[in-house]
C-alpha cells in the first residue's frame, strides 16, 4: 500500500472515535481494540481526531499520543488521515509534522470559524497550505453546519488547482448533493485532475452520493462493516442490492445522525459491539439517559431482527 | 367536529403546500385538488401557510385569498390551522383575525428572528398573545433551525401556564427528543394541563417521537396517507407494525428532508401523485435539475417496488 | 434635478424613519413634518422603507401608502430611494413598480437571508435584477450583520458589470473599510465605470470612509444636518474641520448606533428635534425605560454644551 | 493587596495582548516591557490570555509559559486574571490549576460555543464550576458576539447564587446596557451579594456603563492610562470631566473597536507607544496594509493634537 494518501483513495475511511474511561482519561487499550474492530470491518482507511474524535478536548500532548497509538495499532495496514484543524496555524503545522512523522498518510483540515466569503476561505487555506508545504497530502473538510464557514465548489476547485497536495475532499455540506456533482464533474480525471471525494454527514445520503460519483464514505457510523459491503456492491455495479442493504440500516443511521447526542449514541453502539470498553465522551458532552437508552435498545433490536444477526457480529 | 383547535388534537395535521402555476401565480384550482388529496389521505387536520406553504412570498391579499380557498375546499371536514408568523405584530393580529373569521380552527406562531434568550422569547410571545386575545387557539412552532430562536422547555411551559389559549406545541427543534419528553411529561393532563404535541422536521424521528408521547405529526411529507396509517397503528398499540410501515418510506422521507431543495422535491412528488398541477415554487426557490429528477425517479421506483403499489395510489 | 438615481449620486441620503402613533398606526402628518425636517437639513436624498423604516412591519398597502406620502411631501426636491427587499421576488417587483410609478428615484435591495456563498448571492440577485428589468435604478445594500448574507467585493463588481442599472452601493459590512477601498478603486470611473458608494452603519466610521473615497452617507443618524455640513467640508477639502465637526457628535452617534434599542433612541431624538410627533416604533420593538431616557438626556445635554446650540436647531 | 480576586475588585483590568515576534514566536521580553507599560499606566489589574491575548492560538505549553512570564513580571503588584476558556473541561481545569499555582488571582471563563438556552449555559457552567472547585475565584465572560452564546441576567444571577466563587462579571453583550443595570441592581451588596462588574467591548459605552453602576473596565484599549484617569474621575464624582476626557479618545477607541482588524490596530498602537517590539499577531490574523496605516496615522495625529501630548507619553 502506498505510504501516503493519494487522489486515488476510495472506500470507507471510518471516522474513529477517541475512547475515554469513565473519568475522562484516554483509554489507550480501547484504541487498540477499536482499531482491531475497524480492521475486522475491513475499512479502507481511518480518519482520527476529527470532530467525532473530540479533537478539541485533547491537550496537545494527548493529541500526539492518541495519534501515535492509533498509528501503532494500525501498523500500516490501512492509511490513517489525522485531523489537524486548529485555531492557530503554527499549532496546526506542528501537529501535522508530528503525525506525519509518526506514520500518518495525510492530514484533514477544516477552515477556522469566522471566515465569511470564498475570498476569506481562499486566503486562510492558502496561508495554511503554504505553511504546511507541498509534501503533506491534505483532505479539505467542508462541514459548514459545524464551522459556520461556507465556500463554493469553484473556491475549492481553484485551491485544488493551486495546491496539488490537496488529494481529497470531504464532502459534508448539507444539503450538498449538487455541490458533490459539480466537484465530481470537475475532478473526474479528464476535465480536471482526479481528487478523491469521500462523504460525511453520517452517511445520510450515501446511496445518492455514490450514484453522483462519490468515491466512498468518511463518517463515523458505528456499522462501518455495512458501509464496506455497500462500497463493494457499488463497485460491483449492484446499486439496487447496495441500496437494499443500506435501507436495512437507515433507521439506526438516521437516529445516530443527530448533532450532539449522536456522539453518545455512536460510542454506546461501539461499546455494545465490543469495540471500546466505555462509551463516555469527555465533558462537556451529552450523556444518554434512560429514555435514550430504551430508544436505542428498540432500534438495535429491530436491526437485529431485520438483518438476522446480532449487532456484535461483523460483516 | 369542534370548530376550534383544542389541546386534545392528535393525528396528522399535514403542512399544506401552496400550489403555484409555472409563472408564479397562485393556482387556485390546485388548492382544491390538493385539499381533496389530503382529505382522501384521511388527514386529521391541515396546517396552511407554514414555511412549506411559502407564506413569506405571498402578499397580504394573497395570504387571505389562499387561506379562504383552503378553508372553503376543506368545508369544515377537518380543522385548519393557519400560520400567521409575521415580523410585525399588527399584521400578525390582523391576519389572524381574518382567517379565524373565515373559519380557521387556530393559528400557528413562530417567534420572530433575533430573539436571543428565554427572556426575550417570553417578552415577544407575551406581547403577541395579549394582542391576539384569549379566544384564538394558538399553536407555538419551535423551529430554531429556521428562525434562529432557541427557547427551553421551561420557557414554553411557563407561557402555556400563563396563556390557556396555547393548545398545541409544534415540536421541531433538532436534536430535540429530550425536549419532547420534558414537555410531554409536564403536559400529560395530570402533572400539568394537557397540550397537544405534533412533530415536524419532516417526520425524520416520528416513530421515536410517538414512543416519547407525541400526539402526531405536523409535517409536509408528501405521503400523508402513510402517516395516517402510522398513527392508527400506534393508537392500536402496534408499534412494531407502525415502524415497519415507516421504514418502507424512510429512504424517500429522508431524501425529502433536505433544507431548500426539499420543498421542490415535495411539490414534485405531490404533482406526480396527482395532487397539484405544477411543482413550481415561487422565486427565490430551487428548481430540480436533471440529476435531481433522476435521483427522485430512482427513489420512487424503489418505493413502489417495496410497497407494491404505484405512488399515485392513496392508502 | 434628474428624475432617476444615477451613479453620480453623492451626499447624504438620510434613512428615513417611519412615524407611528402611540397605538401603532402610521402617522401620516408626521411623515410630512419629517420630510420638512430632512429638507431643512438640506439632505441630498432620502431613503425610505429601509430597516430603520421598519419596512417589515408594514402591510403591502401601508408600504405603498407610506411611500406615496413621502414622495408627495418631498415633491421632487430630492431623489427618494425606496427599500423593496422582500422574501418573495414577485412582491419585490410589484412594490418596485408601484413606487417607481409614484415618483421614486430608485430602489434599494438587500439579498434575502439564507444565501451562503458568492455563487448563491449572484444567483439570487441575477434573478431579481432580471425580473426588475433594466429601467429601474438599483442600490445594492450590503448589510450582513442583519441579513446574515456575506458577499465579496468581486461578487458585487461582477454583478455591477452585468447589470448597468446598479448605480449605487450601500456599504455597511462591518468591519468593512477594506471592502470599501476595493470597490472604490474598481468603480472610480477610470478602471471601471463609476458607481456611487454611500455608507451606512450609523456613520460610525464616516470620516475614514470619506477618506477612502466614499461619496457620502446613507444612514439614519438623527442629526443629518451635521452630516450635510460634514459632506460640504470634505468636498471643500477641509478634512480636518470635517472631522472636528464629526467628533463633536460622535458620543451621541456612537450611542445611537446600538442594534435594537438604537431605533428607539433615534426616533426619540427626532421627536425632541420636532421632526415627528411620537417616538413609538411598531411592535415588536424596544421601548426606552427611565434609565435609557436619563442616559439620553445626559448625552444630548453634553452635545448642546459642546455645540453651543439647542438640539432643535438645524444646521 | 489580597492575593485572590474578590468581588470588591474595581478599576481598570486591562486585557493584555500577547506579544509575538514577526515569525510568530512568543516574544518574552516584550511581555516584560508590556507589563512595565501597563504598570506605569497604573492599571488596577491585568487580564491575560483573553481573546485579545490570542489564547486559542497558543499551545498548552506556551499558554502556561506566557502566563508565568506575565505573573513573574507583574510580581504581585496588581492581580492578574487568566482566561482559561477551553473546549474541553479537563484542559480548562488543568490550566486553571497551573496558573493559580503560578500566582494568578483568578480565572476568566466564557461558555463554549454551541450552547443555545439558559438551561444549556447553566448546565455547562455548573459542570465547569464544580470541576474547578470552590477555591478558585471566577470571572464569567459574557461575550455572545464572539461565542454565539446568549444568556439572560437571571441565568447569571442564579449561577452566582449557587457558586460563591463567582466574584466578577465581564459584561460585553452588545447592546447590553439594560442587562448591566439589571445585574448591578441585583448585586449591589444589599439586594444581593456584591459582584464586581467590569466592562469590555473596547470601552465603547464606558461612560454610560459607569453611570449605570459598573465597577470599571476590562478591555484592551491601547490607552489604559486614559481609562485609569477616567476611573479616578468617576470615583471622585467628576462625571462630566470624565466624559470630557473620554470623548477626546473616542475617535481612536471607536476605530480600534472593529472585530478582526482591531487586534492589529491595538498591537500597532502598543508598538508605537513603546510597549511591545513588534505588532504581529499570530496567523491566521489580519495585517495592516498601507491604507490602514495611513488611516491610523491620521487618527493618532489628531489625538496628539487634541490632548497636546505625544502618544508615547503615559498619563
PDB file of C-alpha atoms in Angstrom, chain D residues 5-10 13 47 81 107-108 137-141 156 165-170 193-198 218:
ATOM      1  CA  UNK D   5      -9.606  38.223  43.048  1.00  0.00           C
ATOM      2  CA  UNK D   6     -12.571  39.361  45.096  1.00  0.00           C
ATOM      3  CA  UNK D   7     -16.000  40.776  44.485  1.00  0.00           C
ATOM      4  CA  UNK D   8     -14.685  44.174  45.628  1.00  0.00           C
ATOM      5  CA  UNK D   9     -12.480  44.469  42.567  1.00  0.00           C
ATOM      6  CA  UNK D  10     -12.786  47.697  40.640  1.00  0.00           C
ATOM      7  CA  UNK D  13      -8.221  45.389  34.439  1.00  0.00           C
ATOM      8  CA  UNK D  47      -6.359  40.015  32.331  1.00  0.00           C
ATOM      9  CA  UNK D  81      -6.837  37.212  35.896  1.00  0.00           C
ATOM     10  CA  UNK D 107      -9.630  32.799  36.106  1.00  0.00           C
ATOM     11  CA  UNK D 108     -11.988  34.010  33.409  1.00  0.00           C
ATOM     12  CA  UNK D 137     -12.172  32.911  42.052  1.00  0.00           C
ATOM     13  CA  UNK D 138     -14.003  33.100  38.738  1.00  0.00           C
ATOM     14  CA  UNK D 139     -14.928  35.881  36.352  1.00  0.00           C
ATOM     15  CA  UNK D 140     -17.721  34.925  33.920  1.00  0.00           C
ATOM     16  CA  UNK D 141     -17.269  36.498  30.498  1.00  0.00           C
ATOM     17  CA  UNK D 156     -26.143  34.604  35.586  1.00  0.00           C
ATOM     18  CA  UNK D 165     -16.575  31.704  43.802  1.00  0.00           C
ATOM     19  CA  UNK D 166     -18.109  33.775  41.015  1.00  0.00           C
ATOM     20  CA  UNK D 167     -16.778  37.168  42.066  1.00  0.00           C
ATOM     21  CA  UNK D 168     -16.772  39.049  38.790  1.00  0.00           C
ATOM     22  CA  UNK D 169     -18.927  39.546  35.705  1.00  0.00           C
ATOM     23  CA  UNK D 170     -17.280  40.665  32.498  1.00  0.00           C
ATOM     24  CA  UNK D 193     -24.314  39.893  47.401  1.00  0.00           C
ATOM     25  CA  UNK D 194     -21.925  42.216  45.653  1.00  0.00           C
ATOM     26  CA  UNK D 195     -20.243  41.056  42.455  1.00  0.00           C
ATOM     27  CA  UNK D 196     -17.700  43.080  40.590  1.00  0.00           C
ATOM     28  CA  UNK D 197     -18.824  44.166  37.123  1.00  0.00           C
ATOM     29  CA  UNK D 198     -16.167  45.171  34.624  1.00  0.00           C
ATOM     30  CA  UNK D 218     -11.836  45.125  31.345  1.00  0.00           C
TER      31      UNK D 218
END
